[in-house]
Amino acid sequence: MNRRDFVTMLSATAVTKWASLETAVQAAAAPLKQLADQKGLMFGSSLALKYFEQSPAYKQLFVSQCDIATPELQMKWNSLSRQPGIYDFSTADQLVAFCATNRIKVRGHTLVWHDSLPVWVPGQLSPVTARTVMLDHIQKVAGHFAGKLYSWDVVNEALDPGSQRPDGLRSNLWLQNIGVSYIEQAFRATAAADPKALLVWNENYLEVSNGFGDAKRKAMLNQLDALLAKGVPIHGVGLEAHLRGDQANVLGDASYEAFLSELTQRKMKIFITELDIQDSSLPADVGERDKIVADIYRKFLTASLRQPAVKGVVAWGLSDAFSWISGYRPRKDGLPVRPLAFDINCQPKPAYFAIAEALEAAPRRV
Ligand code: G3I
């Protein structure tokens, strides 16, 4: 009997051996980090310690499920520096200490992004100053955490076909003021500040097999070819995977796997970095909705994990109680969103079992 059937059986019968049905269901839900570890993979989630104050159960869930974490906010520029040149690392340090205590690896997120900048940064950027502003930031932040992080998302979301550039790069403040070399400079500066961290280009929509995603994939591979030929230290690519429940047909297909093979040929380590599934346009019925979401998790992760270059999966939250989607992509009918593996009471949902099945089906990494 597989785990999902076992839990269904528990739910349908009187359980005497266990203190409560909830305990029984949780006991049947093997930690995802354990299932991942059996295959030489990592499993984790975005992390914000403030949620633990609201829910001790969430803290317990987090520690039991995760062996890798990404700070959701605390290492972003606007979290670290409210005034020019002045940095407060206290909250991010707490997060790193919490992870060290609980043997959870930390993915630094993120050094160079167009979003979540403090208000002072754009005002300071000009073609004369921008390079120094960016490099100072990298030296301070990557230098502060040097030796303590598993990886850094060095550049974040640097591609955007919507910018209409032949190279596919996003026309952001860094590109406008420094030029395309800002990416190379950012990776080299991070490698100098923290030689131990794995350096990752984190990107959105590469996982979507449609015109937009195809354009991003092409641009990504061209960028990697040019940068790697120059010896730029890029070790991995992060696929955010903020998936949409109404896009099952363009997720986890053969062209996606072919793209992962292209990254593998370039010796990239691949990480799924921000996995969740927006259910905003799915049916209101919870059973029906959870099934659609679970099926996408299974399909997408099974395809991803078939590729040995994929080293880990990080979800953008574990419990539906704490997801950016409830604020950014709410449902029109006002019903609570259900994008993650566990419900608001930290109980496993069909999405959990789908993730578990995909991990169990993954080939073992050597
Ligand atoms: O905490 C303040 C609160 O005090 C204030 O009243 C409120 C008013 O706007 O803002 C709150 O801060 C918000 C914060 O989330 C905490 O909820 C920020 O405005 C809001 O910008 C911030 O959004 C985050 C977003 O990145 C921008 O940094 C989301 O939580 C976070 O999930 C999201 O994560 C990103 C990844 O870093 C990159 N990829 C996409 C992903 C999803 O958008």
CSV table of N, CA, C and O in Angstrom, one decimal, residues 93-209:
chain,number,residue,atom,x,y,z
A,93,ASP,N,21.1,37.4,10.3
A,93,ASP,CA,22.1,36.5,11.1
A,93,ASP,C,21.3,35.6,12.0
A,93,ASP,O,21.7,34.4,12.1
A,94,GLN,N,20.1,36.0,12.5
A,94,GLN,CA,19.3,35.1,13.3
A,94,GLN,C,18.8,33.9,12.5
A,94,GLN,O,18.8,32.8,12.9
A,95,LEU,N,18.4,34.2,11.2
A,95,LEU,CA,18.0,33.2,10.3
A,95,LEU,C,19.1,32.2,10.1
A,95,LEU,O,18.9,31.0,10.1
A,96,VAL,N,20.3,32.7,9.8
A,96,VAL,CA,21.4,31.8,9.5
A,96,VAL,C,21.7,30.9,10.7
A,96,VAL,O,22.0,29.7,10.6
A,97,ALA,N,21.7,31.6,11.9
A,97,ALA,CA,22.0,30.8,13.2
A,97,ALA,C,20.9,29.7,13.4
A,97,ALA,O,21.2,28.6,13.8
A,98,PHE,N,19.6,30.1,13.1
A,98,PHE,CA,18.6,29.1,13.3
A,98,PHE,C,18.8,27.9,12.4
A,98,PHE,O,18.7,26.7,12.8
A,99,CYS,N,19.2,28.2,11.2
A,99,CYS,CA,19.4,27.1,10.2
A,99,CYS,C,20.6,26.3,10.6
A,99,CYS,O,20.6,25.0,10.5
A,100,ALA,N,21.7,26.9,11.1
A,100,ALA,CA,22.9,26.2,11.5
A,100,ALA,C,22.5,25.2,12.7
A,100,ALA,O,22.9,24.1,12.7
A,101,THR,N,21.7,25.7,13.6
A,101,THR,CA,21.3,24.9,14.8
A,101,THR,C,20.5,23.7,14.3
A,101,THR,O,20.6,22.6,14.9
A,102,ASN,N,19.7,23.9,13.3
A,102,ASN,CA,18.8,22.8,12.8
A,102,ASN,C,19.4,22.1,11.6
A,102,ASN,O,18.6,21.4,10.9
A,103,ARG,N,20.6,22.3,11.3
A,103,ARG,CA,21.3,21.6,10.2
A,103,ARG,C,20.6,21.8,8.9
A,103,ARG,O,20.3,20.8,8.1
A,104,ILE,N,20.2,23.1,8.6
A,104,ILE,CA,19.5,23.4,7.4
A,104,ILE,C,20.5,24.3,6.6
A,104,ILE,O,21.0,25.3,7.1
A,105,LYS,N,20.8,23.9,5.4
A,105,LYS,CA,21.6,24.7,4.5
A,105,LYS,C,20.9,26.0,4.1
A,105,LYS,O,19.7,26.0,4.0
A,106,VAL,N,21.6,27.1,3.8
A,106,VAL,CA,21.0,28.3,3.4
A,106,VAL,C,21.4,28.7,2.0
A,106,VAL,O,22.6,28.8,1.7
A,107,ARG,N,20.4,29.1,1.2
A,107,ARG,CA,20.6,29.6,-0.1
A,107,ARG,C,20.5,31.2,0.1
A,107,ARG,O,19.4,31.7,0.3
A,108,GLY,N,21.6,31.9,-0.1
A,108,GLY,CA,21.5,33.3,-0.1
A,108,GLY,C,20.7,33.9,-1.2
A,108,GLY,O,20.8,33.4,-2.3
A,109,HIS,N,19.8,34.8,-0.9
A,109,HIS,CA,18.8,35.3,-1.9
A,109,HIS,C,18.5,36.8,-1.6
A,109,HIS,O,18.0,37.0,-0.5
A,110,THR,N,18.9,37.7,-2.3
A,110,THR,CA,19.6,37.7,-3.6
A,110,THR,C,20.4,38.9,-3.7
A,110,THR,O,20.0,40.0,-3.2
A,111,LEU,N,21.5,38.9,-4.5
A,111,LEU,CA,22.4,40.0,-4.5
A,111,LEU,C,22.0,41.1,-5.5
A,111,LEU,O,22.0,42.3,-5.1
A,112,VAL,N,21.8,40.7,-6.7
A,112,VAL,CA,21.6,41.8,-7.7
A,112,VAL,C,20.2,41.5,-8.4
A,112,VAL,O,20.1,40.5,-9.1
A,113,TRP,N,19.3,42.3,-8.1
A,113,TRP,CA,17.9,42.2,-8.6
A,113,TRP,C,17.3,43.6,-8.9
A,113,TRP,O,17.8,44.6,-8.3
A,114,HIS,N,16.3,43.7,-9.8
A,114,HIS,CA,15.7,45.0,-10.0
A,114,HIS,C,14.7,45.3,-9.0
A,114,HIS,O,14.2,46.4,-8.9
A,115,ASP,N,14.3,44.3,-8.2
A,115,ASP,CA,13.2,44.5,-7.2
A,115,ASP,C,13.7,44.6,-5.8
A,115,ASP,O,14.9,44.3,-5.6
A,116,SER,N,12.9,45.0,-4.9
A,116,SER,CA,13.2,45.0,-3.5
A,116,SER,C,14.5,45.7,-3.2
A,116,SER,O,15.4,45.3,-2.4
A,117,LEU,N,14.7,46.9,-3.9
A,117,LEU,CA,15.8,47.8,-3.6
A,117,LEU,C,15.4,48.8,-2.6
A,117,LEU,O,14.2,49.2,-2.6
A,118,PRO,N,16.3,49.2,-1.7
A,118,PRO,CA,15.9,50.3,-0.8
A,118,PRO,C,15.7,51.6,-1.6
A,118,PRO,O,16.2,51.7,-2.7
A,119,VAL,N,14.9,52.5,-1.1
A,119,VAL,CA,14.6,53.7,-1.9
A,119,VAL,C,15.8,54.5,-2.3
A,119,VAL,O,15.9,55.2,-3.3
A,120,TRP,N,16.9,54.4,-1.5
A,120,TRP,CA,18.1,55.2,-1.8
A,120,TRP,C,18.8,54.7,-3.0
A,120,TRP,O,19.6,55.5,-3.6
A,121,VAL,N,18.7,53.4,-3.4
A,121,VAL,CA,19.6,52.9,-4.4
A,121,VAL,C,19.3,53.5,-5.8
A,121,VAL,O,20.2,54.1,-6.4
A,122,PRO,N,18.1,53.5,-6.3
A,122,PRO,CA,17.9,54.1,-7.6
A,122,PRO,C,18.4,55.5,-7.8
A,122,PRO,O,19.0,55.9,-8.8
A,123,GLY,N,18.2,56.3,-6.7
A,123,GLY,CA,18.7,57.7,-6.7
A,123,GLY,C,20.2,57.8,-6.8
A,123,GLY,O,20.7,58.9,-7.2
A,124,GLN,N,20.9,56.8,-6.4
A,124,GLN,CA,22.4,56.9,-6.5
A,124,GLN,C,23.0,56.3,-7.7
A,124,GLN,O,24.2,56.3,-7.9
A,125,LEU,N,22.1,55.7,-8.6
A,125,LEU,CA,22.7,55.0,-9.8
A,125,LEU,C,22.9,56.0,-11.0
A,125,LEU,O,21.9,56.6,-11.4
A,126,SER,N,24.1,56.0,-11.5
A,126,SER,CA,24.3,56.7,-12.8
A,126,SER,C,25.4,55.8,-13.5
A,126,SER,O,26.0,55.0,-12.8
A,127,PRO,N,25.7,56.1,-14.7
A,127,PRO,CA,26.7,55.3,-15.4
A,127,PRO,C,28.1,55.5,-14.7
A,127,PRO,O,29.0,54.6,-14.8
A,128,VAL,N,28.3,56.5,-14.0
A,128,VAL,CA,29.6,56.7,-13.3
A,128,VAL,C,29.6,55.9,-12.0
A,128,VAL,O,30.6,55.4,-11.6
A,129,THR,N,28.4,55.9,-11.2
A,129,THR,CA,28.5,55.3,-9.9
A,129,THR,C,28.0,53.9,-9.8
A,129,THR,O,28.3,53.2,-8.8
A,130,ALA,N,27.2,53.4,-10.7
A,130,ALA,CA,26.4,52.2,-10.5
A,130,ALA,C,27.3,51.0,-10.2
A,130,ALA,O,27.0,50.1,-9.4
A,131,ARG,N,28.4,50.9,-10.9
A,131,ARG,CA,29.3,49.7,-10.7
A,131,ARG,C,29.8,49.7,-9.3
A,131,ARG,O,29.8,48.6,-8.6
A,132,THR,N,30.2,50.8,-8.8
A,132,THR,CA,30.7,50.9,-7.4
A,132,THR,C,29.6,50.5,-6.4
A,132,THR,O,29.8,49.8,-5.4
A,133,VAL,N,28.4,51.0,-6.6
A,133,VAL,CA,27.3,50.7,-5.7
A,133,VAL,C,27.0,49.2,-5.7
A,133,VAL,O,26.9,48.6,-4.6
A,134,MET,N,27.0,48.6,-6.9
A,134,MET,CA,26.7,47.2,-6.9
A,134,MET,C,27.8,46.4,-6.3
A,134,MET,O,27.6,45.5,-5.5
A,135,LEU,N,29.1,46.7,-6.6
A,135,LEU,CA,30.2,45.9,-6.1
A,135,LEU,C,30.3,46.1,-4.6
A,135,LEU,O,30.6,45.1,-3.9
A,136,ASP,N,30.1,47.3,-4.1
A,136,ASP,CA,30.2,47.5,-2.6
A,136,ASP,C,29.1,46.7,-1.9
A,136,ASP,O,29.4,46.1,-0.9
A,137,HIS,N,27.9,46.6,-2.5
A,137,HIS,CA,26.9,45.8,-1.9
A,137,HIS,C,27.3,44.3,-1.8
A,137,HIS,O,27.2,43.7,-0.8
A,138,ILE,N,27.8,43.8,-3.0
A,138,ILE,CA,28.2,42.4,-3.0
A,138,ILE,C,29.3,42.1,-2.0
A,138,ILE,O,29.2,41.2,-1.3
A,139,GLN,N,30.3,43.0,-2.0
A,139,GLN,CA,31.4,42.8,-1.0
A,139,GLN,C,30.9,42.8,0.4
A,139,GLN,O,31.3,41.9,1.2
A,140,LYS,N,30.0,43.8,0.7
A,140,LYS,CA,29.6,43.8,2.1
A,140,LYS,C,28.7,42.6,2.5
A,140,LYS,O,28.9,42.0,3.5
A,141,VAL,N,27.8,42.3,1.6
A,141,VAL,CA,26.8,41.2,2.0
A,141,VAL,C,27.4,39.8,1.8
A,141,VAL,O,27.4,39.0,2.8
A,142,ALA,N,28.0,39.5,0.7
A,142,ALA,CA,28.6,38.2,0.5
A,142,ALA,C,29.8,38.0,1.4
A,142,ALA,O,30.0,37.0,1.9
A,143,GLY,N,30.5,39.1,1.7
A,143,GLY,CA,31.6,39.1,2.6
A,143,GLY,C,31.1,38.8,4.0
A,143,GLY,O,31.7,38.0,4.7
A,144,HIS,N,30.0,39.4,4.4
A,144,HIS,CA,29.5,39.2,5.8
A,144,HIS,C,29.1,37.7,6.0
A,144,HIS,O,29.4,37.2,7.1
A,145,PHE,N,28.5,37.1,5.0
A,145,PHE,CA,28.1,35.7,5.2
A,145,PHE,C,29.1,34.7,4.7
A,145,PHE,O,28.8,33.5,4.7
A,146,ALA,N,30.3,35.1,4.3
A,146,ALA,CA,31.2,34.2,3.7
A,146,ALA,C,31.4,33.0,4.5
A,146,ALA,O,31.7,33.0,5.7
A,147,GLY,N,31.4,31.8,3.8
A,147,GLY,CA,31.6,30.5,4.5
A,147,GLY,C,30.4,29.9,5.2
A,147,GLY,O,30.5,28.8,5.6
A,148,LYS,N,29.3,30.7,5.3
A,148,LYS,CA,28.2,30.2,6.0
A,148,LYS,C,27.0,29.8,5.1
A,148,LYS,O,26.0,29.2,5.6
A,149,LEU,N,27.1,30.1,3.8
A,149,LEU,CA,25.9,29.8,2.9
A,149,LEU,C,26.3,28.7,2.0
A,149,LEU,O,27.4,28.6,1.5
A,150,TYR,N,25.2,27.9,1.6
A,150,TYR,CA,25.4,26.9,0.6
A,150,TYR,C,25.6,27.5,-0.8
A,150,TYR,O,26.4,27.1,-1.6
A,151,SER,N,24.8,28.5,-1.0
A,151,SER,CA,24.8,29.1,-2.4
A,151,SER,C,24.3,30.6,-2.3
A,151,SER,O,23.8,31.0,-1.3
A,152,TRP,N,24.6,31.3,-3.4
A,152,TRP,CA,24.0,32.6,-3.5
A,152,TRP,C,23.3,32.7,-4.8
A,152,TRP,O,23.8,32.3,-5.9
A,153,ASP,N,22.1,33.3,-4.8
A,153,ASP,CA,21.4,33.7,-6.0
A,153,ASP,C,22.1,35.1,-6.4
A,153,ASP,O,21.7,36.1,-5.8
A,154,VAL,N,23.1,35.0,-7.3
A,154,VAL,CA,23.9,36.2,-7.5
A,154,VAL,C,23.1,37.2,-8.3
A,154,VAL,O,23.0,38.4,-8.0
A,155,VAL,N,22.6,36.8,-9.5
A,155,VAL,CA,21.6,37.7,-10.2
A,155,VAL,C,20.3,37.0,-10.2
A,155,VAL,O,20.2,35.7,-10.3
A,156,ASN,N,19.3,37.8,-10.2
A,156,ASN,CA,17.9,37.3,-10.1
A,156,ASN,C,17.0,37.9,-11.2
A,156,ASN,O,17.0,39.1,-11.3
A,157,GLU,N,16.4,37.0,-11.9
A,157,GLU,CA,15.4,37.4,-12.9
A,157,GLU,C,16.0,38.5,-13.9
A,157,GLU,O,15.4,39.5,-14.2
A,158,ALA,N,17.2,38.2,-14.4
A,158,ALA,CA,17.9,39.1,-15.3
A,158,ALA,C,17.4,39.0,-16.8
A,158,ALA,O,17.9,39.8,-17.6
A,159,LEU,N,16.5,38.1,-17.1
A,159,LEU,CA,16.1,37.9,-18.4
A,159,LEU,C,14.6,38.4,-18.5
A,159,LEU,O,13.8,38.2,-17.6
A,160,ASP,N,14.3,39.0,-19.7
A,160,ASP,CA,12.9,39.4,-19.9
A,160,ASP,C,12.7,39.7,-21.4
A,160,ASP,O,13.0,40.8,-21.9
A,161,PRO,N,12.1,38.8,-22.1
A,161,PRO,CA,11.8,39.0,-23.5
A,161,PRO,C,11.0,40.3,-23.7
A,161,PRO,O,11.1,40.9,-24.8
A,162,GLY,N,10.2,40.7,-22.7
A,162,GLY,CA,9.4,41.9,-22.8
A,162,GLY,C,10.3,43.1,-22.9
A,162,GLY,O,9.7,44.2,-23.4
A,163,SER,N,11.5,43.1,-22.6
A,163,SER,CA,12.4,44.3,-22.8
A,163,SER,C,12.8,44.5,-24.3
A,163,SER,O,13.4,45.5,-24.6
A,164,GLN,N,12.4,43.5,-25.1
A,164,GLN,CA,12.6,43.6,-26.6
A,164,GLN,C,14.1,43.8,-27.0
A,164,GLN,O,14.4,44.5,-28.0
A,165,ARG,N,15.0,43.2,-26.2
A,165,ARG,CA,16.4,43.3,-26.6
A,165,ARG,C,16.8,42.0,-27.3
A,165,ARG,O,16.3,40.9,-26.9
A,166,PRO,N,17.7,42.1,-28.3
A,166,PRO,CA,18.0,40.9,-29.0
A,166,PRO,C,18.7,39.8,-28.1
A,166,PRO,O,18.6,38.6,-28.4
A,167,ASP,N,19.4,40.3,-27.0
A,167,ASP,CA,20.0,39.3,-26.1
A,167,ASP,C,19.1,38.7,-25.1
A,167,ASP,O,19.4,37.9,-24.3
A,168,GLY,N,17.8,39.3,-25.0
A,168,GLY,CA,16.8,38.7,-24.1
A,168,GLY,C,17.0,39.2,-22.7
A,168,GLY,O,16.3,38.8,-21.8
A,169,LEU,N,18.0,40.1,-22.4
A,169,LEU,CA,18.3,40.6,-21.1
A,169,LEU,C,17.2,41.6,-20.7
A,169,LEU,O,16.6,42.3,-21.5
A,170,ARG,N,16.9,41.6,-19.4
A,170,ARG,CA,16.0,42.6,-18.8
A,170,ARG,C,16.6,44.0,-18.8
A,170,ARG,O,17.8,44.1,-18.3
A,171,SER,N,16.0,44.9,-19.3
A,171,SER,CA,16.5,46.3,-19.3
A,171,SER,C,16.3,46.9,-17.9
A,171,SER,O,15.5,47.8,-17.7
A,172,ASN,N,17.1,46.4,-16.9
A,172,ASN,CA,16.9,46.9,-15.6
A,172,ASN,C,17.9,48.0,-15.3
A,172,ASN,O,18.7,48.4,-16.1
A,173,LEU,N,17.8,48.6,-14.0
A,173,LEU,CA,18.7,49.7,-13.7
A,173,LEU,C,20.2,49.3,-13.8
A,173,LEU,O,21.0,50.2,-14.1
A,174,TRP,N,20.5,48.1,-13.5
A,174,TRP,CA,21.9,47.7,-13.5
A,174,TRP,C,22.4,47.6,-15.0
A,174,TRP,O,23.5,48.1,-15.3
A,175,LEU,N,21.6,47.1,-15.9
A,175,LEU,CA,22.0,47.0,-17.3
A,175,LEU,C,22.1,48.4,-17.9
A,175,LEU,O,23.0,48.8,-18.6
A,176,GLN,N,21.1,49.2,-17.5
A,176,GLN,CA,21.1,50.6,-18.1
A,176,GLN,C,22.3,51.4,-17.7
A,176,GLN,O,22.8,52.3,-18.4
A,177,ASN,N,22.7,51.2,-16.4
A,177,ASN,CA,23.8,52.1,-15.9
A,177,ASN,C,25.2,51.5,-16.1
A,177,ASN,O,26.2,52.2,-16.1
A,178,ILE,N,25.3,50.1,-16.0
A,178,ILE,CA,26.6,49.5,-16.1
A,178,ILE,C,26.8,48.8,-17.5
A,178,ILE,O,28.0,48.8,-18.0
A,179,GLY,N,25.7,48.4,-18.1
A,179,GLY,CA,25.9,47.7,-19.4
A,179,GLY,C,25.7,46.2,-19.1
A,179,GLY,O,25.7,45.8,-17.9
A,180,VAL,N,25.8,45.4,-20.1
A,180,VAL,CA,25.6,43.9,-20.0
A,180,VAL,C,26.6,43.3,-19.1
A,180,VAL,O,26.4,42.2,-18.5
A,181,SER,N,27.8,43.9,-18.9
A,181,SER,CA,28.8,43.3,-18.1
A,181,SER,C,28.5,43.3,-16.6
A,181,SER,O,29.3,42.7,-15.9
A,182,TYR,N,27.4,43.8,-16.2
A,182,TYR,CA,27.1,43.8,-14.8
A,182,TYR,C,26.9,42.4,-14.3
A,182,TYR,O,27.3,42.1,-13.2
A,183,ILE,N,26.5,41.5,-15.2
A,183,ILE,CA,26.3,40.1,-14.7
A,183,ILE,C,27.6,39.4,-14.5
A,183,ILE,O,27.8,38.8,-13.4
A,184,GLU,N,28.5,39.6,-15.4
A,184,GLU,CA,29.9,39.0,-15.2
A,184,GLU,C,30.5,39.6,-14.0
A,184,GLU,O,31.1,38.9,-13.2
A,185,GLN,N,30.4,40.9,-13.8
A,185,GLN,CA,31.1,41.6,-12.7
A,185,GLN,C,30.4,41.1,-11.4
A,185,GLN,O,31.2,40.9,-10.4
A,186,ALA,N,29.1,40.9,-11.4
A,186,ALA,CA,28.5,40.4,-10.1
A,186,ALA,C,29.0,39.0,-9.7
A,186,ALA,O,29.3,38.7,-8.6
A,187,PHE,N,29.1,38.1,-10.7
A,187,PHE,CA,29.5,36.8,-10.4
A,187,PHE,C,31.0,36.8,-9.9
A,187,PHE,O,31.3,36.1,-8.9
A,188,ARG,N,31.8,37.5,-10.6
A,188,ARG,CA,33.2,37.6,-10.2
A,188,ARG,C,33.4,38.2,-8.8
A,188,ARG,O,34.2,37.7,-8.0
A,189,ALA,N,32.6,39.2,-8.5
A,189,ALA,CA,32.8,39.8,-7.2
A,189,ALA,C,32.3,38.9,-6.1
A,189,ALA,O,32.8,38.9,-5.0
A,190,THR,N,31.2,38.2,-6.4
A,190,THR,CA,30.7,37.2,-5.3
A,190,THR,C,31.7,36.1,-5.1
A,190,THR,O,31.9,35.7,-3.9
A,191,ALA,N,32.3,35.6,-6.2
A,191,ALA,CA,33.3,34.5,-6.0
A,191,ALA,C,34.4,35.0,-5.2
A,191,ALA,O,35.0,34.3,-4.3
A,192,ALA,N,34.8,36.3,-5.4
A,192,ALA,CA,35.9,36.8,-4.6
A,192,ALA,C,35.5,37.0,-3.1
A,192,ALA,O,36.3,36.7,-2.2
A,193,ALA,N,34.3,37.4,-2.9
A,193,ALA,CA,33.9,37.7,-1.5
A,193,ALA,C,33.5,36.4,-0.7
A,193,ALA,O,33.7,36.4,0.5
A,194,ASP,N,33.0,35.4,-1.4
A,194,ASP,CA,32.7,34.1,-0.7
A,194,ASP,C,33.1,33.0,-1.6
A,194,ASP,O,32.2,32.4,-2.3
A,195,PRO,N,34.3,32.6,-1.6
A,195,PRO,CA,34.8,31.6,-2.5
A,195,PRO,C,34.1,30.2,-2.3
A,195,PRO,O,34.2,29.4,-3.2
A,196,LYS,N,33.5,30.0,-1.2
A,196,LYS,CA,32.9,28.6,-0.9
A,196,LYS,C,31.5,28.5,-1.5
A,196,LYS,O,31.0,27.4,-1.7
A,197,ALA,N,30.8,29.6,-1.6
A,197,ALA,CA,29.4,29.5,-2.0
A,197,ALA,C,29.2,29.1,-3.5
A,197,ALA,O,30.0,29.5,-4.3
A,198,LEU,N,28.2,28.3,-3.7
A,198,LEU,CA,27.9,27.9,-5.1
A,198,LEU,C,27.1,29.1,-5.7
A,198,LEU,O,26.2,29.6,-5.1
A,199,LEU,N,27.6,29.5,-6.9
A,199,LEU,CA,27.0,30.8,-7.5
A,199,LEU,C,25.9,30.5,-8.5
A,199,LEU,O,26.2,29.8,-9.5
A,200,VAL,N,24.8,31.0,-8.3
A,200,VAL,CA,23.6,30.6,-9.1
A,200,VAL,C,23.0,31.8,-9.8
A,200,VAL,O,22.9,32.9,-9.2
A,201,TRP,N,22.5,31.6,-11.0
A,201,TRP,CA,21.7,32.6,-11.7
A,201,TRP,C,20.3,32.1,-11.5
A,201,TRP,O,19.9,31.0,-12.0
A,202,ASN,N,19.5,32.9,-10.8
A,202,ASN,CA,18.1,32.4,-10.5
A,202,ASN,C,17.1,33.1,-11.4
A,202,ASN,O,17.2,34.4,-11.6
A,203,GLU,N,16.2,32.4,-12.0
A,203,GLU,CA,15.4,33.0,-13.1
A,203,GLU,C,14.0,32.4,-13.1
A,203,GLU,O,13.7,31.3,-12.6
A,204,ASN,N,13.0,33.3,-13.5
A,204,ASN,CA,11.6,32.8,-13.6
A,204,ASN,C,11.2,32.4,-15.0
A,204,ASN,O,11.8,32.8,-16.0
A,205,TYR,N,10.2,31.7,-15.1
A,205,TYR,CA,9.5,31.2,-16.3
A,205,TYR,C,10.3,30.4,-17.3
A,205,TYR,O,9.9,30.1,-18.4
A,206,LEU,N,11.6,30.0,-16.9
A,206,LEU,CA,12.3,29.1,-17.8
A,206,LEU,C,11.6,27.7,-17.8
A,206,LEU,O,11.8,27.0,-18.8
A,207,GLU,N,10.8,27.4,-16.9
A,207,GLU,CA,10.2,26.1,-16.8
A,207,GLU,C,8.9,26.0,-17.6
A,207,GLU,O,8.3,25.0,-17.7
A,208,VAL,N,8.5,27.1,-18.2
A,208,VAL,CA,7.2,27.2,-18.9
A,208,VAL,C,7.5,27.0,-20.4
A,208,VAL,O,8.2,27.8,-21.1
A,209,SER,N,6.9,25.9,-21.0
A,209,SER,CA,7.1,25.6,-22.4
A,209,SER,C,6.1,26.3,-23.3
A,209,SER,O,5.2,25.7,-23.9
